[in-house]
Short mmCIF file of C-alpha atoms in Angstrom, two decimals:
data_model
loop_
_atom_site.label_atom_id
_atom_site.label_comp_id
_atom_site.label_asym_id
_atom_site.label_seq_id
_atom_site.Cartn_x
_atom_site.Cartn_y
_atom_site.Cartn_z
CA UNK N 1433 14.30 -0.40 22.35
CA UNK N 1434 16.75 -3.38 23.00
CA UNK N 1435 15.07 -6.33 24.68
CA UNK N 1436 17.39 -9.12 23.83
CA UNK N 1437 16.19 -12.69 23.11
CA UNK N 1438 18.66 -15.13 24.14
CA UNK N 1439 21.48 -12.81 23.61
CA UNK N 1440 20.31 -11.34 20.32
CA UNK N 1441 17.98 -8.28 19.74
CA UNK N 1442 14.88 -9.07 17.75
CA UNK N 1443 15.45 -5.73 15.79
CA UNK N 1444 18.64 -6.78 14.32
CA UNK N 1445 18.67 -9.51 11.66
CA UNK N 1446 20.95 -12.35 12.53
CA UNK N 1447 24.21 -12.57 10.36
CA UNK N 1448 22.92 -15.66 8.66
CA UNK N 1449 19.68 -14.17 7.70
CA UNK N 1450 17.75 -16.16 5.01
CA UNK N 1451 15.85 -13.08 3.67
CA UNK N 1452 17.72 -13.00 0.39
CA UNK N 1453 16.84 -16.64 -0.32
CA UNK N 1454 13.19 -15.70 0.61
CA UNK N 1455 13.22 -12.81 -1.68
CA UNK N 1456 14.49 -14.90 -4.59
CA UNK N 1457 11.73 -17.55 -3.97
CA UNK N 1458 9.12 -14.98 -3.95
CA UNK N 1459 10.30 -13.33 -6.91
CA UNK N 1460 10.59 -16.76 -8.67
CA UNK N 1461 7.09 -17.93 -7.47
CA UNK N 1462 5.22 -14.83 -8.48
CA UNK N 1463 6.88 -14.20 -11.93
CA UNK N 1464 4.06 -13.41 -14.43
CA UNK N 1465 1.46 -12.16 -12.07
CA UNK N 1466 -0.06 -8.80 -12.81
CA UNK N 1467 0.66 -5.80 -10.85
CA UNK N 1468 -2.05 -6.39 -8.23
CA UNK N 1469 -0.24 -9.41 -6.71
CA UNK N 1470 3.30 -9.32 -7.75
CA UNK N 1471 6.56 -9.15 -5.93
CA UNK N 1472 6.44 -5.39 -5.63
CA UNK N 1473 3.19 -5.84 -3.67
CA UNK N 1474 4.83 -8.22 -1.36
CA UNK N 1475 7.85 -5.89 -0.87
CA UNK N 1476 5.45 -2.89 0.04
CA UNK N 1477 3.76 -5.28 2.52
CA UNK N 1478 7.00 -5.91 3.98
CA UNK N 1479 8.05 -2.29 4.41
CA UNK N 1480 4.65 -1.49 5.95
CA UNK N 1481 5.06 -4.44 8.19
CA UNK N 1482 8.27 -3.15 9.49
CA UNK N 1483 6.80 0.23 10.05
CA UNK N 1484 3.84 -1.15 12.05
CA UNK N 1485 6.14 -3.37 14.01
CA UNK N 1486 8.44 -0.58 15.04
CA UNK N 1487 5.39 0.87 17.04
CA UNK N 1488 3.60 -2.38 18.01
CA UNK N 1489 6.10 -5.08 18.56
CA UNK N 1490 7.99 -3.77 21.48
CA UNK N 1491 5.06 -3.94 23.94
CA UNK N 1492 4.08 -7.31 22.71
CA UNK N 1493 7.69 -8.71 23.13
CA UNK N 1494 7.82 -7.00 26.69
CA UNK N 1495 4.48 -8.65 27.65
CA UNK N 1496 4.33 -12.15 26.02
CA UNK N 1497 7.98 -12.93 24.93
CA UNK N 1498 7.92 -16.63 26.04
CA UNK N 1499 7.63 -20.04 24.38
CA UNK N 1500 9.12 -21.21 21.20
CA UNK N 1501 8.87 -17.71 19.50
CA UNK N 1502 10.99 -16.32 22.19
CA UNK N 1503 13.96 -18.01 20.40
CA UNK N 1504 13.04 -16.52 16.97
CA UNK N 1505 14.23 -13.32 15.23
CA UNK N 1506 10.71 -11.77 15.15
CA UNK N 1507 11.46 -9.16 12.67
CA UNK N 1508 12.90 -11.57 10.28
CA UNK N 1509 9.77 -13.75 10.84
CA UNK N 1510 7.46 -10.79 10.11
CA UNK N 1511 9.35 -10.02 6.89
CA UNK N 1512 9.12 -13.56 5.74
CA UNK N 1513 5.52 -13.75 6.31
CA UNK N 1514 4.93 -10.49 4.44
CA UNK N 1515 7.12 -11.52 1.57
CA UNK N 1516 5.39 -15.00 1.08
CA UNK N 1517 1.83 -14.23 1.94
CA UNK N 1518 0.61 -14.12 -1.61
CA UNK N 1519 2.71 -17.11 -3.09
CA UNK N 1520 0.36 -19.65 -4.61
CA UNK N 1521 -2.55 -17.39 -4.03
CA UNK N 1522 -6.00 -18.95 -4.79
CA UNK N 1523 -6.80 -16.47 -7.37
CA UNK N 1524 -3.86 -17.53 -9.55
CA UNK N 1525 -3.39 -21.23 -8.42
CA UNK N 1526 -7.17 -22.15 -8.03
CA UNK N 1527 -6.55 -23.61 -4.62
CA UNK N 1528 -6.17 -22.48 -0.83
CA UNK N 1529 -3.69 -25.21 -0.37
CA UNK N 1530 -1.01 -24.56 -2.94
CA UNK N 1531 0.67 -21.39 -1.37
CA UNK N 1532 0.98 -22.96 2.23
CA UNK N 1533 2.41 -26.09 0.79
CA UNK N 1534 4.98 -24.30 -1.53
CA UNK N 1535 5.95 -22.14 1.30
CA UNK N 1536 6.28 -24.77 3.90
CA UNK N 1537 8.48 -27.06 1.58
CA UNK N 1538 10.69 -23.98 0.80
CA UNK N 1539 11.21 -22.90 4.56
CA UNK N 1540 11.90 -26.54 5.37
CA UNK N 1541 14.34 -26.91 2.58
CA UNK N 1542 16.53 -24.13 3.94
CA UNK N 1543 16.33 -25.15 7.48
CA UNK N 1544 13.95 -22.52 8.85
CA UNK N 1545 13.12 -23.47 12.49
CA UNK N 1546 9.87 -25.55 12.70
CA UNK N 1547 8.26 -23.30 15.23
CA UNK N 1548 9.03 -20.12 13.02
CA UNK N 1549 7.69 -21.98 9.86
CA UNK N 1550 4.53 -22.87 11.74
CA UNK N 1551 4.00 -19.21 12.67
CA UNK N 1552 4.56 -17.98 9.07
CA UNK N 1553 1.96 -20.54 7.96
CA UNK N 1554 -0.54 -19.46 10.51
CA UNK N 1555 -0.22 -15.82 9.31
CA UNK N 1556 -0.44 -16.71 5.72
CA UNK N 1557 -3.46 -18.85 6.33
CA UNK N 1558 -5.48 -16.43 8.55
CA UNK N 1559 -4.90 -12.92 7.04
CA UNK N 1560 -7.06 -13.01 3.84
CA UNK N 1561 -10.30 -10.79 3.83
CA UNK N 1562 -12.24 -13.99 2.70
CA UNK N 1563 -11.12 -15.68 5.87
CA UNK N 1564 -12.60 -12.77 8.04
CA UNK N 1565 -15.87 -13.25 5.98
CA UNK N 1566 -15.82 -16.95 6.77
CA UNK N 1567 -15.37 -16.13 10.60
CA UNK N 1568 -18.21 -13.73 10.36
CA UNK N 1569 -20.52 -16.06 8.67
CA UNK N 1570 -19.74 -18.61 11.32
CA UNK N 1571 -20.40 -16.16 14.17
CA UNK N 1572 -16.93 -16.81 15.40
CA UNK N 1573 -13.93 -14.80 16.33
CA UNK N 1574 -11.74 -17.12 14.55
CA UNK N 1575 -9.20 -19.59 15.90
CA UNK N 1576 -7.04 -17.24 17.85
CA UNK N 1577 -3.72 -18.78 18.60
CA UNK N 1578 -2.85 -19.59 22.28
CA UNK N 1579 0.27 -17.33 21.92
CA UNK N 1580 -0.61 -13.73 22.21
CA UNK N 1581 2.66 -12.95 20.54
CA UNK N 1582 1.58 -14.80 17.45
CA UNK N 1583 -1.73 -13.01 17.13
CA UNK N 1584 0.37 -9.77 17.26
CA UNK N 1585 2.51 -10.92 14.36
CA UNK N 1586 -0.64 -11.88 12.41
CA UNK N 1587 -2.24 -8.36 13.24
CA UNK N 1588 0.92 -6.71 11.91
CA UNK N 1589 1.20 -8.44 8.71
CA UNK N 1590 -2.50 -8.41 8.12
CA UNK N 1591 -2.75 -4.78 8.60
CA UNK N 1592 0.20 -4.29 6.19
CA UNK N 1593 -1.44 -6.14 3.53
CA UNK N 1594 -4.74 -4.36 4.09
CA UNK N 1595 -3.00 -1.03 3.99
CA UNK N 1596 -1.52 -1.84 0.39
CA UNK N 1597 -5.21 -2.62 -0.71
CA UNK N 1598 -6.36 0.95 -0.14
CA UNK N 1599 -5.18 4.58 -1.19
CA UNK N 1600 -3.67 5.31 -4.43
CA UNK N 1601 -1.74 1.92 -4.66
CA UNK N 1602 -4.99 0.15 -3.74
CA UNK N 1603 -6.77 1.90 -6.63
CA UNK N 1604 -4.03 1.03 -9.08
CA UNK N 1605 -4.07 -2.62 -7.90
CA UNK N 1606 -7.74 -2.88 -8.26
CA UNK N 1607 -7.83 -1.80 -11.96
CA UNK N 1608 -4.83 -3.84 -12.81
CA UNK N 1609 -6.63 -7.08 -11.48
CA UNK N 1610 -9.79 -6.01 -13.04
CA UNK N 1611 -7.92 -5.69 -16.37
CA UNK N 1612 -6.38 -8.98 -15.87
CA UNK N 1613 -9.87 -10.46 -15.71
CA UNK N 1614 -11.44 -8.27 -18.52
CA UNK N 1615 -13.65 -6.84 -16.01
CA UNK N 1616 -15.49 -3.56 -16.99
CA UNK N 1617 -14.86 -0.42 -14.86
CA UNK N 1618 -18.38 0.15 -13.92
CA UNK N 1619 -21.86 -0.97 -14.75
CA UNK N 1620 -24.81 0.95 -13.22
CA UNK N 1621 -27.06 -2.09 -13.88
CA UNK N 1622 -24.89 -4.17 -11.78
CA UNK N 1623 -24.57 -2.51 -8.34
CA UNK N 1624 -22.38 -3.77 -5.44
CA UNK N 1625 -23.70 -6.01 -3.03
CA UNK N 1626 -23.53 -5.88 0.61
CA UNK N 1627 -22.99 -8.46 3.39
CA UNK N 1628 -21.39 -10.99 0.95
CA UNK N 1629 -20.78 -14.52 2.15
CA UNK N 1630 -17.21 -15.91 1.98
CA UNK N 1631 -18.35 -18.03 -0.99
CA UNK N 1632 -20.13 -15.12 -2.64
CA UNK N 1633 -17.01 -13.00 -2.29
CA UNK N 1634 -14.91 -15.57 -3.84
CA UNK N 1635 -17.14 -16.04 -6.78
CA UNK N 1636 -17.97 -12.12 -7.07
CA UNK N 1637 -17.77 -11.07 -10.88
CA UNK N 1638 -19.27 -7.61 -10.94
CA UNK N 1639 -17.56 -4.50 -12.34
CA UNK N 1640 -14.31 -3.24 -10.89
CA UNK N 1641 -15.91 -0.27 -9.04
CA UNK N 1642 -17.99 -2.72 -6.99
CA UNK N 1643 -14.81 -3.86 -5.35
CA UNK N 1644 -14.61 -0.53 -3.60
CA UNK N 1645 -17.98 -1.04 -1.82
CA UNK N 1646 -17.63 -4.79 -1.34
CA UNK N 1647 -14.22 -4.72 0.27
CA UNK N 1648 -11.98 -1.73 0.13
CA UNK N 1649 -14.13 0.79 1.93
CA UNK N 1650 -14.53 -1.62 4.82
CA UNK N 1651 -10.83 -2.19 5.34
CA UNK N 1652 -10.18 1.00 7.40
CA UNK N 1653 -12.49 -0.45 10.19
CA UNK N 1654 -10.83 -3.83 10.01
CA UNK N 1655 -7.38 -2.66 10.90
CA UNK N 1656 -6.10 -4.22 14.17
CA UNK N 1657 -3.28 -2.04 15.26
CA UNK N 1658 -3.37 1.70 16.27
CA UNK N 1659 -0.59 2.31 13.86
CA UNK N 1660 -2.42 0.77 10.80
CA UNK N 1661 -5.68 2.66 11.70
CA UNK N 1662 -3.72 6.11 11.66
CA UNK N 1663 -2.21 5.36 8.26
CA UNK N 1664 -5.46 4.04 6.78
CA UNK N 1665 -7.34 7.27 7.39
CA UNK N 1666 -5.63 9.29 4.69
CA UNK N 1667 -5.61 6.44 2.25
CA UNK N 1668 -9.38 5.67 2.89
CA UNK N 1669 -10.08 9.42 2.24
CA UNK N 1670 -8.10 9.27 -1.00
CA UNK N 1671 -10.14 6.36 -2.27
CA UNK N 1672 -13.53 8.05 -1.40
CA UNK N 1673 -12.54 11.11 -3.40
CA UNK N 1674 -11.30 8.97 -6.34
CA UNK N 1675 -14.71 6.98 -6.49
CA UNK N 1676 -16.70 10.36 -6.19
CA UNK N 1677 -14.70 11.75 -9.02
CA UNK N 1678 -14.93 8.68 -11.16
CA UNK N 1679 -18.76 8.58 -10.93
CA UNK N 1680 -18.86 12.37 -11.69
CA UNK N 1681 -17.01 11.78 -14.82
CA UNK N 1682 -18.77 8.69 -15.91
CA UNK N 1683 -22.12 10.63 -15.75
CA UNK N 1684 -20.50 13.56 -17.65
CA UNK N 1685 -21.02 15.76 -14.81
CA UNK N 1686 -17.39 17.22 -14.59
#
Protein backbone atom coordinates (compact mmCIF):
# COMPACT_ATOMS: atom_id res chain seq x y z
CA UNK A 1 0.00 0.00 0.00
CA UNK A 2 1.68 3.21 -1.10
CA UNK A 3 -0.47 6.26 -0.50
CA UNK A 4 1.96 9.12 -0.43
CA UNK A 5 1.58 12.07 1.89
CA UNK A 6 3.25 15.17 0.50
CA UNK A 7 5.64 13.02 -1.51
CA UNK A 8 6.47 10.50 1.23
CA UNK A 9 4.86 7.18 2.05
CA UNK A 10 3.58 6.99 5.66
CA UNK A 11 4.89 3.41 5.74
CA UNK A 12 8.51 4.43 5.30
CA UNK A 13 10.22 6.32 8.15
CA UNK A 14 11.95 9.49 7.08
CA UNK A 15 15.72 9.53 6.79
CA UNK A 16 15.80 11.84 9.79
CA UNK A 17 13.71 9.59 12.05
CA UNK A 18 13.77 10.58 15.69
CA UNK A 19 12.95 7.06 16.88
CA UNK A 20 16.46 6.31 18.20
CA UNK A 21 16.25 9.41 20.38
CA UNK A 22 12.80 8.40 21.59
CA UNK A 23 14.03 4.90 22.45
CA UNK A 24 16.91 6.35 24.47
CA UNK A 25 14.56 8.74 26.26
CA UNK A 26 12.13 5.95 27.20
CA UNK A 27 14.90 3.61 28.33
CA UNK A 28 16.28 6.34 30.54
CA UNK A 29 12.88 7.36 31.88
CA UNK A 30 11.81 3.82 32.78
CA UNK A 31 15.08 2.55 34.18
CA UNK A 32 14.45 0.81 37.47
CA UNK A 33 10.80 -0.08 36.80
CA UNK A 34 9.77 -3.66 37.42
CA UNK A 35 9.00 -5.94 34.49
CA UNK A 36 5.34 -5.01 34.36
CA UNK A 37 6.03 -1.47 33.12
CA UNK A 38 9.57 -1.44 31.77
CA UNK A 39 11.03 -0.55 28.39
CA UNK A 40 10.46 -4.10 27.13
CA UNK A 41 6.72 -3.61 27.65
CA UNK A 42 6.81 -0.41 25.60
CA UNK A 43 8.77 -2.14 22.85
CA UNK A 44 6.23 -4.97 22.71
CA UNK A 45 3.43 -2.41 22.47
CA UNK A 46 5.30 -0.75 19.61
CA UNK A 47 5.57 -4.03 17.70
CA UNK A 48 1.91 -4.86 18.31
CA UNK A 49 0.89 -1.36 17.23
CA UNK A 50 2.79 -1.78 13.97
CA UNK A 51 1.08 -5.13 13.42
CA UNK A 52 -2.36 -3.60 14.00
CA UNK A 53 -1.53 -0.52 11.92
CA UNK A 54 -0.56 -2.65 8.93
CA UNK A 55 -4.18 -3.84 8.80
CA UNK A 56 -6.12 -0.85 10.10
CA UNK A 57 -4.27 2.29 9.02
CA UNK A 58 -4.47 2.14 5.19
CA UNK A 59 -8.26 2.48 5.11
CA UNK A 60 -8.16 5.29 7.66
CA UNK A 61 -5.56 7.17 5.62
CA UNK A 62 -7.53 6.72 2.42
CA UNK A 63 -10.70 8.00 4.06
CA UNK A 64 -9.50 10.67 6.46
CA UNK A 65 -6.02 11.79 5.39
CA UNK A 66 -6.43 15.54 5.72
CA UNK A 67 -5.51 18.32 8.08
CA UNK A 68 -2.26 18.68 9.98
CA UNK A 69 -1.79 14.94 10.51
CA UNK A 70 -1.68 14.51 6.73
CA UNK A 71 1.80 16.00 6.84
CA UNK A 72 3.09 13.64 9.52
CA UNK A 73 4.80 10.25 9.23
CA UNK A 74 1.97 8.30 10.83
CA UNK A 75 3.89 5.10 11.46
CA UNK A 76 6.57 7.08 13.22
CA UNK A 77 3.89 8.84 15.30
CA UNK A 78 2.30 5.51 16.25
CA UNK A 79 5.66 4.13 17.32
CA UNK A 80 6.45 7.21 19.37
CA UNK A 81 3.08 7.09 21.12
CA UNK A 82 3.52 3.38 21.83
CA UNK A 83 7.02 3.88 23.21
CA UNK A 84 6.24 6.83 25.50
CA UNK A 85 2.77 5.83 26.69
CA UNK A 86 3.94 4.69 30.15
CA UNK A 87 6.63 7.31 30.78
CA UNK A 88 5.95 8.86 34.19
CA UNK A 89 3.03 6.49 34.78
CA UNK A 90 0.91 7.44 37.79
CA UNK A 91 1.57 4.08 39.46
CA UNK A 92 5.25 5.02 39.69
CA UNK A 93 5.24 8.84 39.72
CA UNK A 94 2.12 9.35 41.85
CA UNK A 95 0.60 11.85 39.40
CA UNK A 96 -1.32 11.80 36.13
CA UNK A 97 0.49 14.95 35.02
CA UNK A 98 4.14 13.88 35.24
CA UNK A 99 4.22 11.65 32.16
CA UNK A 100 2.61 14.03 29.65
CA UNK A 101 4.78 16.88 30.89
CA UNK A 102 7.99 14.86 30.50
CA UNK A 103 7.00 13.67 27.02
CA UNK A 104 5.90 17.11 25.86
CA UNK A 105 9.15 18.70 27.00
CA UNK A 106 11.20 15.98 25.35
CA UNK A 107 9.43 16.05 22.00
CA UNK A 108 9.58 19.84 21.95
CA UNK A 109 13.29 19.77 22.73
CA UNK A 110 14.07 17.59 19.69
CA UNK A 111 11.91 19.65 17.35
CA UNK A 112 9.07 17.20 16.79
CA UNK A 113 6.17 19.01 15.01
CA UNK A 114 3.63 20.52 17.38
CA UNK A 115 0.63 18.88 15.71
CA UNK A 116 2.31 15.47 16.02
CA UNK A 117 3.28 16.16 19.64
CA UNK A 118 -0.33 17.06 20.40
CA UNK A 119 -1.45 13.77 18.83
CA UNK A 120 1.03 11.75 20.88
CA UNK A 121 -0.12 13.47 24.07
CA UNK A 122 -3.76 12.89 23.19
CA UNK A 123 -3.13 9.17 22.76
CA UNK A 124 -1.08 9.04 25.95
CA UNK A 125 -3.79 10.74 28.02
CA UNK A 126 -6.76 8.76 26.68
CA UNK A 127 -5.63 5.14 26.45
CA UNK A 128 -5.63 3.94 30.07
CA UNK A 129 -8.16 1.50 31.48
CA UNK A 130 -8.96 3.90 34.32
CA UNK A 131 -9.77 6.56 31.72
CA UNK A 132 -12.39 4.27 30.18
CA UNK A 133 -13.85 3.70 33.65
CA UNK A 134 -14.18 7.45 34.17
CA UNK A 135 -15.97 7.83 30.86
CA UNK A 136 -18.34 5.03 31.86
CA UNK A 137 -18.94 6.63 35.27
CA UNK A 138 -19.78 9.91 33.57
CA UNK A 139 -22.11 8.16 31.10
CA UNK A 140 -19.97 9.53 28.32
CA UNK A 141 -18.33 8.16 25.21
CA UNK A 142 -15.32 10.27 26.02
CA UNK A 143 -13.98 13.35 24.33
CA UNK A 144 -13.55 11.90 20.85
CA UNK A 145 -11.25 14.04 18.73
CA UNK A 146 -12.69 15.90 15.79
CA UNK A 147 -10.10 14.23 13.54
CA UNK A 148 -11.20 10.61 12.80
CA UNK A 149 -7.62 9.78 11.86
CA UNK A 150 -6.48 10.71 15.37
CA UNK A 151 -9.13 8.40 16.79
CA UNK A 152 -7.74 5.59 14.64
CA UNK A 153 -4.23 6.25 15.95
CA UNK A 154 -5.54 6.13 19.53
CA UNK A 155 -7.39 2.87 18.85
CA UNK A 156 -4.28 1.24 17.40
CA UNK A 157 -1.98 2.10 20.31
CA UNK A 158 -4.64 1.48 22.95
CA UNK A 159 -5.40 -1.96 21.56
CA UNK A 160 -1.69 -2.79 21.41
CA UNK A 161 -1.27 -1.85 25.07
CA UNK A 162 -4.30 -3.89 26.08
CA UNK A 163 -3.05 -6.91 24.15
CA UNK A 164 0.19 -6.80 26.13
CA UNK A 165 -1.90 -6.90 29.31
CA UNK A 166 -3.42 -10.30 28.51
CA UNK A 167 -2.17 -13.75 27.55
CA UNK A 168 1.07 -15.26 28.87
CA UNK A 169 2.84 -11.89 28.95
CA UNK A 170 -0.13 -10.34 30.73
CA UNK A 171 0.02 -13.03 33.41
CA UNK A 172 3.74 -12.45 33.92
CA UNK A 173 3.26 -8.67 34.11
CA UNK A 174 0.43 -9.00 36.61
CA UNK A 175 2.44 -11.08 39.04
CA UNK A 176 5.50 -8.90 38.53
CA UNK A 177 3.53 -5.82 39.57
CA UNK A 178 1.95 -7.70 42.45
CA UNK A 179 5.39 -8.73 43.67
CA UNK A 180 6.59 -5.14 43.46
CA UNK A 181 3.80 -4.18 45.86
CA UNK A 182 4.11 -7.24 48.11
CA UNK A 183 0.60 -8.28 47.12
CA UNK A 184 -0.52 -11.83 47.97
CA UNK A 185 -1.31 -14.11 45.05
CA UNK A 186 -4.81 -14.93 46.18
CA UNK A 187 -7.09 -14.56 49.19
CA UNK A 188 -10.46 -16.37 49.17
CA UNK A 189 -11.63 -13.99 51.90
CA UNK A 190 -11.02 -10.98 49.62
CA UNK A 191 -12.98 -11.69 46.42
CA UNK A 192 -12.81 -9.52 43.32
CA UNK A 193 -15.27 -6.66 42.95
CA UNK A 194 -17.33 -5.82 39.90
CA UNK A 195 -18.21 -2.47 38.36
CA UNK A 196 -15.43 -0.56 40.07
CA UNK A 197 -15.44 3.20 39.66
CA UNK A 198 -12.28 4.86 38.40
CA UNK A 199 -11.31 5.97 41.90
CA UNK A 200 -12.01 2.53 43.36
CA UNK A 201 -9.91 0.92 40.64
CA UNK A 202 -7.01 3.29 41.24
CA UNK A 203 -7.07 2.49 44.98
CA UNK A 204 -7.72 -1.25 44.62
CA UNK A 205 -5.43 -3.23 46.91
CA UNK A 206 -6.80 -6.73 46.60
CA UNK A 207 -4.77 -9.88 45.88
CA UNK A 208 -3.17 -10.27 42.48
CA UNK A 209 -5.68 -12.79 41.16
CA UNK A 210 -8.47 -10.24 41.59
CA UNK A 211 -6.88 -8.17 38.83
CA UNK A 212 -7.85 -10.82 36.29
CA UNK A 213 -11.53 -10.42 37.13
CA UNK A 214 -11.52 -6.67 37.74
CA UNK A 215 -9.65 -5.79 34.55
CA UNK A 216 -7.91 -8.39 32.41
CA UNK A 217 -10.89 -10.60 31.57
CA UNK A 218 -12.74 -7.48 30.41
CA UNK A 219 -10.14 -6.32 27.92
CA UNK A 220 -11.12 -8.66 25.10
CA UNK A 221 -14.48 -6.92 24.77
CA UNK A 222 -12.86 -3.47 24.88
CA UNK A 223 -10.67 -3.93 21.81
CA UNK A 224 -11.49 -1.31 19.18
CA UNK A 225 -9.97 -2.81 16.03
CA UNK A 226 -10.81 -6.05 14.24
CA UNK A 227 -7.13 -7.00 14.17
CA UNK A 228 -6.77 -6.71 17.94
CA UNK A 229 -10.02 -8.59 18.57
CA UNK A 230 -8.69 -11.55 16.60
CA UNK A 231 -5.37 -11.55 18.48
CA UNK A 232 -7.12 -11.18 21.83
CA UNK A 233 -9.13 -14.39 21.47
CA UNK A 234 -6.22 -16.78 21.98
CA UNK A 235 -4.64 -14.65 24.69
CA UNK A 236 -7.92 -14.40 26.60
CA UNK A 237 -8.44 -18.17 26.48
CA UNK A 238 -4.89 -18.74 27.74
CA UNK A 239 -5.59 -16.50 30.74
CA UNK A 240 -8.87 -18.27 31.54
CA UNK A 241 -7.12 -21.64 31.48
CA UNK A 242 -4.34 -20.32 33.70
CA UNK A 243 -6.70 -18.96 36.35
CA UNK A 244 -8.72 -22.18 36.34
CA UNK A 245 -5.54 -24.21 36.81
CA UNK A 246 -4.27 -21.81 39.48
CA UNK A 247 -7.42 -22.22 41.56
CA UNK A 248 -7.35 -26.01 41.19
CA UNK A 249 -3.80 -26.13 42.50
CA UNK A 250 -4.54 -23.61 45.26
CA UNK A 251 -7.32 -25.88 46.52
CA UNK A 252 -5.13 -28.98 46.20
CA UNK A 253 -7.43 -30.46 43.58
CA UNK A 254 -4.70 -31.25 41.05
